Amino acid sequence: MTDLAALRQEIKAVFGRAIETAEPQDLEQYIHYESKDLLKALYDRVEKMQQLGVFKSVPPPFDPLKPVWRYDISSLYVEEQGYLVELTLEDLFASAVQRGFRDEVDTLIFIDEAQKFLSTDDQDHIISVIFREIRKFGGGLALATQNCETFPTDIIINSGTKIVLGIDEAYQDILARKLGMERIRFIQPRKNALVQIKTKTTSAGSRFIDTLFSLPGEDNK
């Protein structure tokens, strides 16, 4: 049986179980699926997702002996990138939870252009969940972006370390308030960076240390 055929069978099975176990009032949502056009569109969407390779059982050809695995998903559309990022994070987090609590960090996850994958109104989104809970399972998550204005508040609050490079002067006050980093105005593009580290959290609140670091480069010689 091909991957697509297996996917079709799984969809039918899941849909059938949902119908069998649903309450009468819950079945109203399925009335919309009387339309052949809608069902065809749904099928085409599932088929397209299957063709992407994201849902195939073949794992990426990473070398288990190498400590760094890099996913280059730049060739995918933004929506497709979102599928892959969320599924990968779900798997990584599930594996971390299964291993149990850890005293030392053994898994670090880095996501570039993170603003594309965040949800501002869903605190149960996998990225928000990982940010809140991954530390106790020996993991860490780093998000890189050129636009953190859309970052959810809980992501910012739970960040142990923030690093800010050069930003436009027009956004300095906005980001200073949003990130809680008053020294942002002292950042000079390509010359220094501002690093904020959360050192202690008590009943009175969190304590932070803000430090400006000079960056190596021609401008600083």
mmCIF file of C-alpha atoms in Angstrom:
data_model
loop_
_atom_site.group_PDB
_atom_site.id
_atom_site.type_symbol
_atom_site.label_atom_id
_atom_site.label_comp_id
_atom_site.label_asym_id
_atom_site.label_seq_id
_atom_site.Cartn_x
_atom_site.Cartn_y
_atom_site.Cartn_z
ATOM 1 C CA MET A 1 0.000 0.000 0.000
ATOM 2 C CA THR A 2 1.393 3.407 -0.973
ATOM 3 C CA ASP A 3 1.835 6.229 1.513
ATOM 4 C CA LEU A 4 -1.097 8.095 -0.052
ATOM 5 C CA ALA A 5 -3.365 5.057 0.087
ATOM 6 C CA ALA A 6 -2.449 4.487 3.721
ATOM 7 C CA LEU A 7 -3.167 8.136 4.474
ATOM 8 C CA ARG A 8 -6.596 7.842 2.854
ATOM 9 C CA GLN A 9 -7.423 4.803 4.954
ATOM 10 C CA GLU A 10 -6.284 6.528 8.125
ATOM 11 C CA ILE A 11 -8.437 9.578 7.373
ATOM 12 C CA LYS A 12 -11.466 7.354 6.802
ATOM 13 C CA ALA A 13 -10.826 5.484 10.048
ATOM 14 C CA VAL A 14 -10.405 8.667 12.100
ATOM 15 C CA PHE A 15 -13.511 10.226 10.574
ATOM 16 C CA GLY A 16 -15.500 7.048 11.224
ATOM 17 C CA ARG A 17 -14.462 6.904 14.872
ATOM 18 C CA ALA A 18 -15.372 10.566 15.298
ATOM 19 C CA ILE A 19 -18.872 9.946 13.920
ATOM 20 C CA GLU A 20 -19.423 6.887 16.112
ATOM 21 C CA THR A 21 -18.394 8.581 19.348
ATOM 22 C CA ALA A 22 -19.811 12.068 18.748
ATOM 23 C CA GLU A 23 -22.824 13.453 20.557
ATOM 24 C CA PRO A 24 -25.845 14.350 18.373
ATOM 25 C CA GLN A 25 -25.271 18.072 18.777
ATOM 26 C CA ASP A 26 -21.653 17.652 17.688
ATOM 27 C CA LEU A 27 -22.640 16.075 14.382
ATOM 28 C CA GLU A 28 -23.982 19.383 13.082
ATOM 29 C CA GLN A 29 -20.457 20.401 12.123
ATOM 30 C CA TYR A 30 -20.317 17.550 9.601
ATOM 31 C CA ILE A 31 -23.328 18.818 7.662
ATOM 32 C CA HIS A 32 -20.967 21.085 5.742
ATOM 33 C CA TYR A 33 -19.254 18.028 4.266
ATOM 34 C CA GLU A 34 -22.326 17.135 2.181
ATOM 35 C CA SER A 35 -20.808 19.307 -0.531
ATOM 36 C CA LYS A 36 -18.798 17.288 -3.053
ATOM 37 C CA ASP A 37 -16.761 20.367 -3.916
ATOM 38 C CA LEU A 38 -15.789 20.845 -0.278
ATOM 39 C CA LEU A 39 -14.832 17.201 0.127
ATOM 40 C CA LYS A 40 -12.821 17.350 -3.094
ATOM 41 C CA ALA A 41 -10.998 20.458 -1.840
ATOM 42 C CA LEU A 42 -10.274 18.713 1.459
ATOM 43 C CA TYR A 43 -8.959 15.642 -0.342
ATOM 44 C CA ASP A 44 -6.768 17.767 -2.627
ATOM 45 C CA ARG A 45 -5.342 19.538 0.426
ATOM 46 C CA VAL A 46 -4.492 16.253 2.144
ATOM 47 C CA GLU A 47 -2.959 14.891 -1.061
ATOM 48 C CA LYS A 48 -0.831 18.009 -1.470
ATOM 49 C CA MET A 49 0.383 17.745 2.121
ATOM 50 C CA GLN A 50 1.307 14.111 1.535
ATOM 51 C CA GLN A 51 3.260 14.990 -1.599
ATOM 52 C CA LEU A 52 5.368 17.464 0.351
ATOM 53 C CA GLY A 53 7.052 14.566 2.081
ATOM 54 C CA VAL A 54 6.444 16.056 5.519
ATOM 55 C CA PHE A 55 4.173 13.175 6.516
ATOM 56 C CA LYS A 56 6.201 10.321 5.067
ATOM 57 C CA SER A 57 7.637 7.750 7.434
ATOM 58 C CA VAL A 58 11.159 8.095 5.996
ATOM 59 C CA PRO A 59 13.280 10.112 8.471
ATOM 60 C CA PRO A 60 15.648 12.872 7.291
ATOM 61 C CA PRO A 61 19.127 11.567 6.377
ATOM 62 C CA PHE A 62 20.867 13.014 9.428
ATOM 63 C CA ASP A 63 24.059 11.481 10.776
ATOM 64 C CA PRO A 64 23.315 10.400 14.379
ATOM 65 C CA LEU A 65 27.006 10.844 15.230
ATOM 66 C CA LYS A 66 26.963 14.554 14.400
ATOM 67 C CA PRO A 67 25.823 16.896 17.180
ATOM 68 C CA VAL A 68 24.151 19.480 14.920
ATOM 69 C CA TRP A 69 21.211 18.726 12.628
ATOM 70 C CA ARG A 70 20.069 21.532 10.330
ATOM 71 C CA TYR A 71 16.715 21.591 8.559
ATOM 72 C CA ASP A 72 16.795 23.780 5.439
ATOM 73 C CA ILE A 73 13.122 24.414 4.675
ATOM 74 C CA SER A 74 13.608 27.566 2.611
ATOM 75 C CA SER A 75 12.274 25.833 -0.520
ATOM 76 C CA LEU A 76 8.861 25.261 1.105
ATOM 77 C CA TYR A 77 5.997 27.728 1.194
ATOM 78 C CA VAL A 78 5.434 29.452 4.545
ATOM 79 C CA GLU A 79 2.382 27.309 5.322
ATOM 80 C CA GLU A 80 4.330 24.146 4.526
ATOM 81 C CA GLN A 81 7.206 25.324 6.695
ATOM 82 C CA GLY A 82 4.739 25.741 9.538
ATOM 83 C CA TYR A 83 3.567 22.131 9.218
ATOM 84 C CA LEU A 84 7.116 20.825 9.340
ATOM 85 C CA VAL A 85 8.223 23.022 12.236
ATOM 86 C CA GLU A 86 5.224 22.145 14.400
ATOM 87 C CA LEU A 87 5.440 18.412 13.715
ATOM 88 C CA THR A 88 9.183 18.343 14.350
ATOM 89 C CA LEU A 89 8.817 20.261 17.604
ATOM 90 C CA GLU A 90 5.982 17.989 18.727
ATOM 91 C CA ASP A 91 8.206 14.948 18.165
ATOM 92 C CA LEU A 92 11.201 16.497 19.914
ATOM 93 C CA PHE A 93 9.150 17.569 22.912
ATOM 94 C CA ALA A 94 7.426 14.184 23.191
ATOM 95 C CA SER A 95 10.830 12.469 23.147
ATOM 96 C CA ALA A 96 12.134 14.825 25.834
ATOM 97 C CA VAL A 97 9.126 14.186 28.073
ATOM 98 C CA GLN A 98 9.475 10.445 27.576
ATOM 99 C CA ARG A 99 13.101 10.584 28.746
ATOM 100 C CA GLY A 100 12.010 12.348 31.916
ATOM 101 C CA PHE A 101 13.545 15.111 34.008
ATOM 102 C CA ARG A 102 17.173 16.031 33.351
ATOM 103 C CA ASP A 103 19.633 18.083 35.386
ATOM 104 C CA GLU A 104 21.755 18.954 32.353
ATOM 105 C CA VAL A 105 20.864 20.303 28.927
ATOM 106 C CA ASP A 106 21.348 17.765 26.138
ATOM 107 C CA THR A 107 19.097 19.154 23.396
ATOM 108 C CA LEU A 108 19.070 22.685 21.969
ATOM 109 C CA ILE A 109 16.601 23.811 19.316
ATOM 110 C CA PHE A 110 17.241 26.917 17.193
ATOM 111 C CA ILE A 111 14.543 28.425 14.962
ATOM 112 C CA ASP A 112 15.373 31.240 12.556
ATOM 113 C CA GLU A 113 12.669 33.647 11.334
ATOM 114 C CA ALA A 114 10.668 32.468 14.327
ATOM 115 C CA GLN A 115 7.930 35.075 13.903
ATOM 116 C CA LYS A 116 6.526 32.974 11.035
ATOM 117 C CA PHE A 117 5.784 30.040 13.324
ATOM 118 C CA LEU A 118 4.519 31.671 16.520
ATOM 119 C CA SER A 119 0.907 31.964 17.623
ATOM 120 C CA THR A 120 0.024 35.165 19.465
ATOM 121 C CA ASP A 121 -3.329 33.928 20.788
ATOM 122 C CA ASP A 122 -2.721 30.238 21.541
ATOM 123 C CA GLN A 123 -0.815 29.580 24.755
ATOM 124 C CA ASP A 124 -0.940 25.852 24.011
ATOM 125 C CA HIS A 125 0.935 26.252 20.736
ATOM 126 C CA ILE A 126 3.899 23.879 20.734
ATOM 127 C CA ILE A 127 6.488 26.682 20.767
ATOM 128 C CA SER A 128 4.867 28.274 23.822
ATOM 129 C CA VAL A 129 4.631 24.885 25.542
ATOM 130 C CA ILE A 130 8.298 24.141 24.879
ATOM 131 C CA PHE A 131 9.339 27.545 26.165
ATOM 132 C CA ARG A 132 7.503 26.923 29.424
ATOM 133 C CA GLU A 133 8.456 23.307 30.028
ATOM 134 C CA ILE A 134 11.479 22.124 28.033
ATOM 135 C CA ARG A 135 14.086 23.171 30.621
ATOM 136 C CA LYS A 136 13.109 20.499 33.129
ATOM 137 C CA PHE A 137 13.470 17.842 30.435
ATOM 138 C CA GLY A 138 17.012 18.842 29.531
ATOM 139 C CA GLY A 139 16.202 21.026 26.555
ATOM 140 C CA GLY A 140 16.448 24.604 25.407
ATOM 141 C CA LEU A 141 14.856 26.681 22.666
ATOM 142 C CA ALA A 142 16.346 29.727 20.933
ATOM 143 C CA LEU A 143 14.274 31.917 18.616
ATOM 144 C CA ALA A 144 15.864 34.323 16.135
ATOM 145 C CA THR A 145 13.896 37.064 14.421
ATOM 146 C CA GLN A 146 14.131 40.506 12.890
ATOM 147 C CA ASN A 147 10.654 41.359 14.153
ATOM 148 C CA CYS A 148 9.821 40.474 17.749
ATOM 149 C CA GLU A 149 6.838 42.835 17.955
ATOM 150 C CA THR A 150 4.560 39.877 17.244
ATOM 151 C CA PHE A 151 6.117 37.634 19.903
ATOM 152 C CA PRO A 152 3.583 36.379 22.484
ATOM 153 C CA THR A 153 3.966 37.832 25.962
ATOM 154 C CA ASP A 154 4.496 34.416 27.565
ATOM 155 C CA ILE A 155 7.437 33.754 25.234
ATOM 156 C CA ILE A 156 9.104 36.994 26.295
ATOM 157 C CA ILE A 157 8.374 36.417 29.991
ATOM 158 C CA ASN A 158 9.807 32.894 29.947
ATOM 159 C CA SER A 159 12.962 33.827 28.039
ATOM 160 C CA GLY A 160 16.002 33.281 30.223
ATOM 161 C CA THR A 161 18.294 35.177 27.852
ATOM 162 C CA LYS A 162 17.584 37.918 25.316
ATOM 163 C CA ILE A 163 20.149 39.131 22.774
ATOM 164 C CA VAL A 164 19.467 42.279 20.753
ATOM 165 C CA LEU A 165 21.630 43.466 17.871
ATOM 166 C CA GLY A 166 21.228 46.643 15.855
ATOM 167 C CA ILE A 167 17.698 48.028 15.537
ATOM 168 C CA ASP A 168 16.222 51.106 13.936
ATOM 169 C CA GLU A 169 15.956 54.093 16.275
ATOM 170 C CA ALA A 170 12.239 54.380 15.510
ATOM 171 C CA TYR A 171 11.617 51.031 17.235
ATOM 172 C CA GLN A 172 13.941 51.413 20.202
ATOM 173 C CA ASP A 173 11.350 52.722 22.663
ATOM 174 C CA ILE A 174 8.752 50.157 21.573
ATOM 175 C CA LEU A 175 11.130 47.226 21.998
ATOM 176 C CA ALA A 176 12.564 48.604 25.228
ATOM 177 C CA ARG A 177 9.088 48.461 26.770
ATOM 178 C CA LYS A 178 8.115 45.136 25.217
ATOM 179 C CA LEU A 179 11.342 43.340 26.124
ATOM 180 C CA GLY A 180 12.012 45.148 29.386
ATOM 181 C CA MET A 181 15.466 46.257 28.191
ATOM 182 C CA GLU A 182 15.959 49.949 28.869
ATOM 183 C CA ARG A 183 19.539 50.020 27.554
ATOM 184 C CA ILE A 184 18.457 49.237 23.997
ATOM 185 C CA ARG A 185 19.110 52.871 23.061
ATOM 186 C CA PHE A 186 22.838 52.286 23.599
ATOM 187 C CA ILE A 187 23.052 49.639 20.865
ATOM 188 C CA GLN A 188 25.134 50.610 17.839
ATOM 189 C CA PRO A 189 24.630 48.486 14.704
ATOM 190 C CA ARG A 190 27.584 46.189 13.923
ATOM 191 C CA LYS A 191 29.449 47.519 16.954
ATOM 192 C CA ASN A 192 27.796 46.039 20.018
ATOM 193 C CA ALA A 193 24.950 43.882 21.271
ATOM 194 C CA LEU A 194 22.777 43.980 24.362
ATOM 195 C CA VAL A 195 22.417 40.763 26.348
ATOM 196 C CA GLN A 196 19.899 40.346 29.153
ATOM 197 C CA ILE A 197 20.083 37.311 31.445
ATOM 198 C CA LYS A 198 17.461 36.350 34.002
ATOM 199 C CA THR A 199 19.379 35.484 37.161
ATOM 200 C CA LYS A 200 16.703 34.869 39.776
ATOM 201 C CA THR A 201 12.938 34.694 40.139
ATOM 202 C CA THR A 202 11.370 35.353 43.545
ATOM 203 C CA SER A 203 7.978 36.308 44.909
ATOM 204 C CA ALA A 204 8.995 39.913 44.312
ATOM 205 C CA GLY A 205 9.626 39.248 40.624
ATOM 206 C CA SER A 206 12.521 38.399 38.334
ATOM 207 C CA ARG A 207 16.007 39.902 38.392
ATOM 208 C CA PHE A 208 17.893 40.657 35.203
ATOM 209 C CA ILE A 209 21.439 41.601 34.265
ATOM 210 C CA ASP A 210 21.845 43.739 31.133
ATOM 211 C CA THR A 211 25.286 43.833 29.505
ATOM 212 C CA LEU A 212 26.570 45.534 26.366
ATOM 213 C CA PHE A 213 29.126 43.484 24.435
ATOM 214 C CA SER A 214 31.382 44.802 21.696
ATOM 215 C CA LEU A 215 31.216 42.839 18.455
ATOM 216 C CA PRO A 216 34.360 41.863 16.535
ATOM 217 C CA GLY A 217 34.621 43.490 13.139
ATOM 218 C CA GLU A 218 36.255 46.125 11.011
ATOM 219 C CA ASP A 219 34.369 48.956 12.716
ATOM 220 C CA ASN A 220 35.808 48.041 16.117
ATOM 221 C CA LYS A 221 39.470 47.721 15.153
#
